[in-house]
Amino acid sequence: MTITSVPLAGLAKIVPTRLGDHRGYFSEVFKDGWFRENVADVNFVQENESLSAAVGTVRGLHFQLEPFAQGKLVRCIAGRIFDVAVDIRTGSPTYGQWYGTELSKENGEQLWIPAGFAHGFATLVPDCVISYKVTAPYSAASDRGLLWNDPAIGIKWPLPLDNAVLSEKDKVQPTLANLPPSFTY
């Protein structure tokens, strides 16, 4: 596995090695000791999977407050998504900045998003399956969000999203300017 540098401190793009031949490939997609030594010394407590059927489905931007703040290790096991993290750590030199990358079954890449970032994605093809390990369980009382298309953040989603498929919750999340401080850098 290798780590690719990304512009926001704390994020890490992980590229597992694939060993392939005429039958396909084999890849170690997660190794606890390697992850702790090279990325973050955390415990994963749960693994989640979601299916988004329609192209242009947007999930996010989500995060959880302490004591249920989540770090997430995200990968796309079917389809292609544009995965995004937004720095919401008060006092961070990159507060309000975003990073996005394509995750797909084909590239096998993963994105580590620590607590202090809002996370979301948009589907680029039909029937995307996303798997993500998290460092804390889901807590409805701690669940929060940030508006996915806040112009102050300026995420450059790689497809027209005039007809984005959204949950009712994601349509009414606060903008960054209206987001109460949630994390400190």
PDB file of C-alpha atoms in Angstrom:
ATOM      1  CA  MET A   1       0.000   0.000   0.000  1.00  0.00           C
ATOM      2  CA  THR A   2       1.092   3.521  -0.696  1.00  0.00           C
ATOM      3  CA  ILE A   3      -0.068   6.908   0.522  1.00  0.00           C
ATOM      4  CA  THR A   4      -0.640   9.754  -1.918  1.00  0.00           C
ATOM      5  CA  SER A   5      -0.226  13.272  -0.581  1.00  0.00           C
ATOM      6  CA  VAL A   6      -3.334  15.461  -0.437  1.00  0.00           C
ATOM      7  CA  PRO A   7      -3.523  19.212   0.267  1.00  0.00           C
ATOM      8  CA  LEU A   8      -5.540  19.137   3.521  1.00  0.00           C
ATOM      9  CA  ALA A   9      -3.675  18.089   6.682  1.00  0.00           C
ATOM     10  CA  GLY A  10      -5.071  14.910   8.182  1.00  0.00           C
ATOM     11  CA  LEU A  11      -6.533  13.435   4.993  1.00  0.00           C
ATOM     12  CA  ALA A  12      -4.772  10.530   3.312  1.00  0.00           C
ATOM     13  CA  LYS A  13      -5.334   8.861  -0.043  1.00  0.00           C
ATOM     14  CA  ILE A  14      -4.399   5.184   0.185  1.00  0.00           C
ATOM     15  CA  VAL A  15      -3.643   3.048  -2.850  1.00  0.00           C
ATOM     16  CA  PRO A  16      -3.558  -0.689  -2.108  1.00  0.00           C
ATOM     17  CA  THR A  17      -1.247  -2.802  -4.244  1.00  0.00           C
ATOM     18  CA  ARG A  18      -2.975  -5.164  -6.642  1.00  0.00           C
ATOM     19  CA  LEU A  19      -1.315  -8.374  -7.761  1.00  0.00           C
ATOM     20  CA  GLY A  20      -2.948  -9.561 -10.942  1.00  0.00           C
ATOM     21  CA  ASP A  21      -2.848 -12.092 -13.700  1.00  0.00           C
ATOM     22  CA  HIS A  22      -5.240 -13.564 -16.270  1.00  0.00           C
ATOM     23  CA  ARG A  23      -7.671 -14.579 -13.461  1.00  0.00           C
ATOM     24  CA  GLY A  24      -8.033 -11.093 -11.952  1.00  0.00           C
ATOM     25  CA  TYR A  25      -6.249  -9.613  -8.949  1.00  0.00           C
ATOM     26  CA  PHE A  26      -5.606  -9.933  -5.219  1.00  0.00           C
ATOM     27  CA  SER A  27      -5.270  -6.925  -2.954  1.00  0.00           C
ATOM     28  CA  GLU A  28      -4.819  -6.337   0.760  1.00  0.00           C
ATOM     29  CA  VAL A  29      -7.156  -3.374   1.237  1.00  0.00           C
ATOM     30  CA  PHE A  30      -6.590  -2.900   4.962  1.00  0.00           C
ATOM     31  CA  LYS A  31      -3.844  -3.851   7.420  1.00  0.00           C
ATOM     32  CA  ASP A  32      -4.324  -2.591  10.972  1.00  0.00           C
ATOM     33  CA  GLY A  33      -0.630  -2.291  11.876  1.00  0.00           C
ATOM     34  CA  TRP A  34       0.277  -0.577   8.614  1.00  0.00           C
ATOM     35  CA  PHE A  35      -2.640   1.854   8.939  1.00  0.00           C
ATOM     36  CA  ARG A  36      -1.742   2.733  12.543  1.00  0.00           C
ATOM     37  CA  GLU A  37       1.927   3.267  11.662  1.00  0.00           C
ATOM     38  CA  ASN A  38       1.442   5.207   8.432  1.00  0.00           C
ATOM     39  CA  VAL A  39      -1.941   6.962   8.602  1.00  0.00           C
ATOM     40  CA  ALA A  40      -3.649   7.176  12.013  1.00  0.00           C
ATOM     41  CA  ASP A  41      -3.527   5.256  15.288  1.00  0.00           C
ATOM     42  CA  VAL A  42      -7.271   4.614  15.541  1.00  0.00           C
ATOM     43  CA  ASN A  43      -9.673   1.785  16.273  1.00  0.00           C
ATOM     44  CA  PHE A  44     -12.357   0.985  13.742  1.00  0.00           C
ATOM     45  CA  VAL A  45     -15.564  -0.103  15.470  1.00  0.00           C
ATOM     46  CA  GLN A  46     -17.961  -0.563  12.575  1.00  0.00           C
ATOM     47  CA  GLU A  47     -18.011  -1.077   8.815  1.00  0.00           C
ATOM     48  CA  ASN A  48     -20.879   0.359   6.761  1.00  0.00           C
ATOM     49  CA  GLU A  49     -22.007  -0.175   3.188  1.00  0.00           C
ATOM     50  CA  SER A  50     -24.360   1.916   1.075  1.00  0.00           C
ATOM     51  CA  LEU A  51     -25.869   1.526  -2.377  1.00  0.00           C
ATOM     52  CA  SER A  52     -26.763   4.573  -4.447  1.00  0.00           C
ATOM     53  CA  ALA A  53     -28.712   3.484  -7.515  1.00  0.00           C
ATOM     54  CA  ALA A  54     -29.021   6.683  -9.566  1.00  0.00           C
ATOM     55  CA  VAL A  55     -26.287   8.734 -11.236  1.00  0.00           C
ATOM     56  CA  GLY A  56     -26.064  12.127  -9.514  1.00  0.00           C
ATOM     57  CA  THR A  57     -27.005  10.873  -6.076  1.00  0.00           C
ATOM     58  CA  VAL A  58     -25.343  13.097  -3.469  1.00  0.00           C
ATOM     59  CA  ARG A  59     -24.910  11.886   0.096  1.00  0.00           C
ATOM     60  CA  GLY A  60     -23.561  14.435   2.509  1.00  0.00           C
ATOM     61  CA  LEU A  61     -21.874  16.448   3.643  1.00  0.00           C
ATOM     62  CA  HIS A  62     -22.070  14.600   6.987  1.00  0.00           C
ATOM     63  CA  PHE A  63     -20.188  14.437  10.282  1.00  0.00           C
ATOM     64  CA  GLN A  64     -20.820  13.551  13.916  1.00  0.00           C
ATOM     65  CA  LEU A  65     -20.048  15.568  17.035  1.00  0.00           C
ATOM     66  CA  GLU A  66     -18.019  14.302  19.989  1.00  0.00           C
ATOM     67  CA  PRO A  67     -18.171  11.918  21.715  1.00  0.00           C
ATOM     68  CA  PHE A  68     -19.235  10.121  18.532  1.00  0.00           C
ATOM     69  CA  ALA A  69     -17.013  11.987  16.053  1.00  0.00           C
ATOM     70  CA  GLN A  70     -16.040   9.579  13.285  1.00  0.00           C
ATOM     71  CA  GLY A  71     -12.945   9.022  11.274  1.00  0.00           C
ATOM     72  CA  LYS A  72     -13.878   7.239   8.021  1.00  0.00           C
ATOM     73  CA  LEU A  73     -11.902   5.041   5.658  1.00  0.00           C
ATOM     74  CA  VAL A  74     -13.933   5.146   2.438  1.00  0.00           C
ATOM     75  CA  ARG A  75     -13.727   2.978  -0.676  1.00  0.00           C
ATOM     76  CA  CYS A  76     -15.995   2.329  -3.633  1.00  0.00           C
ATOM     77  CA  ILE A  77     -16.438  -1.396  -4.262  1.00  0.00           C
ATOM     78  CA  ALA A  78     -18.797  -1.043  -7.255  1.00  0.00           C
ATOM     79  CA  GLY A  79     -19.179   1.910  -9.607  1.00  0.00           C
ATOM     80  CA  ARG A  80     -17.458   5.329  -9.429  1.00  0.00           C
ATOM     81  CA  ILE A  81     -17.953   8.211  -7.025  1.00  0.00           C
ATOM     82  CA  PHE A  82     -16.527  11.660  -6.451  1.00  0.00           C
ATOM     83  CA  ASP A  83     -15.654  11.610  -2.757  1.00  0.00           C
ATOM     84  CA  VAL A  84     -15.298  14.904  -0.861  1.00  0.00           C
ATOM     85  CA  ALA A  85     -14.012  16.060   2.526  1.00  0.00           C
ATOM     86  CA  VAL A  86     -14.399  19.619   3.865  1.00  0.00           C
ATOM     87  CA  ASP A  87     -12.225  20.899   6.721  1.00  0.00           C
ATOM     88  CA  ILE A  88     -14.531  22.183   9.488  1.00  0.00           C
ATOM     89  CA  ARG A  89     -11.884  22.446  12.236  1.00  0.00           C
ATOM     90  CA  THR A  90     -12.030  25.925  13.760  1.00  0.00           C
ATOM     91  CA  GLY A  91      -8.547  27.465  13.676  1.00  0.00           C
ATOM     92  CA  SER A  92      -7.310  25.205  10.874  1.00  0.00           C
ATOM     93  CA  PRO A  93      -5.296  26.997   8.160  1.00  0.00           C
ATOM     94  CA  THR A  94      -7.479  25.111   5.636  1.00  0.00           C
ATOM     95  CA  TYR A  95     -10.839  25.724   7.358  1.00  0.00           C
ATOM     96  CA  GLY A  96     -13.645  25.653   4.788  1.00  0.00           C
ATOM     97  CA  GLN A  97     -11.445  24.159   2.063  1.00  0.00           C
ATOM     98  CA  TRP A  98     -12.342  20.919   0.348  1.00  0.00           C
ATOM     99  CA  TYR A  99     -10.602  17.999  -1.285  1.00  0.00           C
ATOM    100  CA  GLY A 100     -12.236  15.652  -3.765  1.00  0.00           C
ATOM    101  CA  THR A 101     -11.092  12.517  -5.534  1.00  0.00           C
ATOM    102  CA  GLU A 102     -12.593   9.783  -7.663  1.00  0.00           C
ATOM    103  CA  LEU A 103     -12.931   6.432  -5.952  1.00  0.00           C
ATOM    104  CA  SER A 104     -13.891   3.417  -8.037  1.00  0.00           C
ATOM    105  CA  LYS A 105     -13.843  -0.331  -8.205  1.00  0.00           C
ATOM    106  CA  GLU A 106     -11.252   0.033 -10.955  1.00  0.00           C
ATOM    107  CA  ASN A 107      -8.752   2.262  -9.160  1.00  0.00           C
ATOM    108  CA  GLY A 108      -9.192   0.618  -5.732  1.00  0.00           C
ATOM    109  CA  GLU A 109      -8.172   3.839  -3.982  1.00  0.00           C
ATOM    110  CA  GLN A 110      -9.390   4.756  -0.504  1.00  0.00           C
ATOM    111  CA  LEU A 111      -9.729   8.059   1.327  1.00  0.00           C
ATOM    112  CA  TRP A 112      -9.038   8.459   5.043  1.00  0.00           C
ATOM    113  CA  ILE A 113     -11.142  11.274   6.504  1.00  0.00           C
ATOM    114  CA  PRO A 114     -10.452  11.981  10.179  1.00  0.00           C
ATOM    115  CA  ALA A 115     -12.878  13.569  12.627  1.00  0.00           C
ATOM    116  CA  GLY A 116     -13.080  17.309  11.985  1.00  0.00           C
ATOM    117  CA  PHE A 117     -14.077  16.979   8.343  1.00  0.00           C
ATOM    118  CA  ALA A 118     -17.511  16.849   6.746  1.00  0.00           C
ATOM    119  CA  HIS A 119     -17.791  14.024   4.206  1.00  0.00           C
ATOM    120  CA  GLY A 120     -19.942  13.384   1.175  1.00  0.00           C
ATOM    121  CA  PHE A 121     -19.939  11.980  -2.330  1.00  0.00           C
ATOM    122  CA  ALA A 122     -21.707  12.086  -5.669  1.00  0.00           C
ATOM    123  CA  THR A 123     -22.281   9.038  -7.842  1.00  0.00           C
ATOM    124  CA  LEU A 124     -20.838   9.182 -11.353  1.00  0.00           C
ATOM    125  CA  VAL A 125     -22.409   5.951 -12.657  1.00  0.00           C
ATOM    126  CA  PRO A 126     -25.421   3.852 -11.625  1.00  0.00           C
ATOM    127  CA  ASP A 127     -25.373   1.351  -8.763  1.00  0.00           C
ATOM    128  CA  CYS A 128     -22.459   2.569  -6.666  1.00  0.00           C
ATOM    129  CA  VAL A 129     -21.605   0.568  -3.569  1.00  0.00           C
ATOM    130  CA  ILE A 130     -19.531   2.348  -0.949  1.00  0.00           C
ATOM    131  CA  SER A 131     -17.878   0.643   2.007  1.00  0.00           C
ATOM    132  CA  TYR A 132     -16.458   2.600   4.888  1.00  0.00           C
ATOM    133  CA  LYS A 133     -14.901   1.756   8.197  1.00  0.00           C
ATOM    134  CA  VAL A 134     -15.669   4.193  11.042  1.00  0.00           C
ATOM    135  CA  THR A 135     -14.028   4.939  14.385  1.00  0.00           C
ATOM    136  CA  ALA A 136     -17.293   5.519  16.285  1.00  0.00           C
ATOM    137  CA  PRO A 137     -20.808   4.109  15.978  1.00  0.00           C
ATOM    138  CA  TYR A 138     -23.651   6.096  14.478  1.00  0.00           C
ATOM    139  CA  SER A 139     -25.379   8.448  16.905  1.00  0.00           C
ATOM    140  CA  ALA A 140     -28.560  10.211  15.778  1.00  0.00           C
ATOM    141  CA  ALA A 141     -28.103  12.814  18.543  1.00  0.00           C
ATOM    142  CA  SER A 142     -24.581  13.642  17.274  1.00  0.00           C
ATOM    143  CA  ASP A 143     -25.400  13.529  13.554  1.00  0.00           C
ATOM    144  CA  ARG A 144     -24.794  16.846  11.756  1.00  0.00           C
ATOM    145  CA  GLY A 145     -24.307  18.114   8.232  1.00  0.00           C
ATOM    146  CA  LEU A 146     -23.143  20.894   5.963  1.00  0.00           C
ATOM    147  CA  LEU A 147     -24.868  22.058   2.769  1.00  0.00           C
ATOM    148  CA  TRP A 148     -23.416  20.056  -0.139  1.00  0.00           C
ATOM    149  CA  ASN A 149     -23.504  22.953  -2.614  1.00  0.00           C
ATOM    150  CA  ASP A 150     -22.595  25.898  -0.359  1.00  0.00           C
ATOM    151  CA  PRO A 151     -21.144  28.504  -2.764  1.00  0.00           C
ATOM    152  CA  ALA A 152     -18.738  29.704  -0.052  1.00  0.00           C
ATOM    153  CA  ILE A 153     -17.074  26.275  -0.125  1.00  0.00           C
ATOM    154  CA  GLY A 154     -17.280  25.970  -3.919  1.00  0.00           C
ATOM    155  CA  ILE A 155     -16.999  22.214  -4.400  1.00  0.00           C
ATOM    156  CA  LYS A 156     -16.496  21.501  -8.089  1.00  0.00           C
ATOM    157  CA  TRP A 157     -18.683  18.447  -8.487  1.00  0.00           C
ATOM    158  CA  PRO A 158     -17.667  16.678 -11.755  1.00  0.00           C
ATOM    159  CA  LEU A 159     -21.171  16.355 -13.191  1.00  0.00           C
ATOM    160  CA  PRO A 160     -24.192  18.616 -13.584  1.00  0.00           C
ATOM    161  CA  LEU A 161     -26.124  18.457 -10.353  1.00  0.00           C
ATOM    162  CA  ASP A 162     -29.176  20.580 -11.212  1.00  0.00           C
ATOM    163  CA  ASN A 163     -31.206  17.424 -10.609  1.00  0.00           C
ATOM    164  CA  ALA A 164     -29.112  15.924  -7.801  1.00  0.00           C
ATOM    165  CA  VAL A 165     -30.787  13.067  -5.976  1.00  0.00           C
ATOM    166  CA  LEU A 166     -30.771  14.146  -2.310  1.00  0.00           C
ATOM    167  CA  SER A 167     -32.351  13.160   0.969  1.00  0.00           C
ATOM    168  CA  GLU A 168     -34.708  15.696   2.506  1.00  0.00           C
ATOM    169  CA  LYS A 169     -32.168  16.121   5.321  1.00  0.00           C
ATOM    170  CA  ASP A 170     -29.321  16.967   2.929  1.00  0.00           C
ATOM    171  CA  LYS A 171     -31.395  19.604   1.124  1.00  0.00           C
ATOM    172  CA  VAL A 172     -31.632  21.771   4.272  1.00  0.00           C
ATOM    173  CA  GLN A 173     -28.214  21.491   5.946  1.00  0.00           C
ATOM    174  CA  PRO A 174     -26.594  24.747   7.126  1.00  0.00           C
ATOM    175  CA  THR A 175     -23.990  26.642   5.126  1.00  0.00           C
ATOM    176  CA  LEU A 176     -20.461  26.947   6.467  1.00  0.00           C
ATOM    177  CA  ALA A 177     -21.217  30.517   7.615  1.00  0.00           C
ATOM    178  CA  ASN A 178     -24.116  29.185   9.725  1.00  0.00           C
ATOM    179  CA  LEU A 179     -22.388  26.081  11.031  1.00  0.00           C
ATOM    180  CA  PRO A 180     -21.754  26.231  14.790  1.00  0.00           C
ATOM    181  CA  PRO A 181     -18.133  25.458  15.764  1.00  0.00           C
ATOM    182  CA  SER A 182     -17.859  21.702  16.007  1.00  0.00           C
ATOM    183  CA  PHE A 183     -14.131  20.863  16.051  1.00  0.00           C
ATOM    184  CA  THR A 184     -10.951  22.691  16.999  1.00  0.00           C
ATOM    185  CA  TYR A 185      -7.710  22.349  15.051  1.00  0.00           C
TER     186      TYR A 185
END
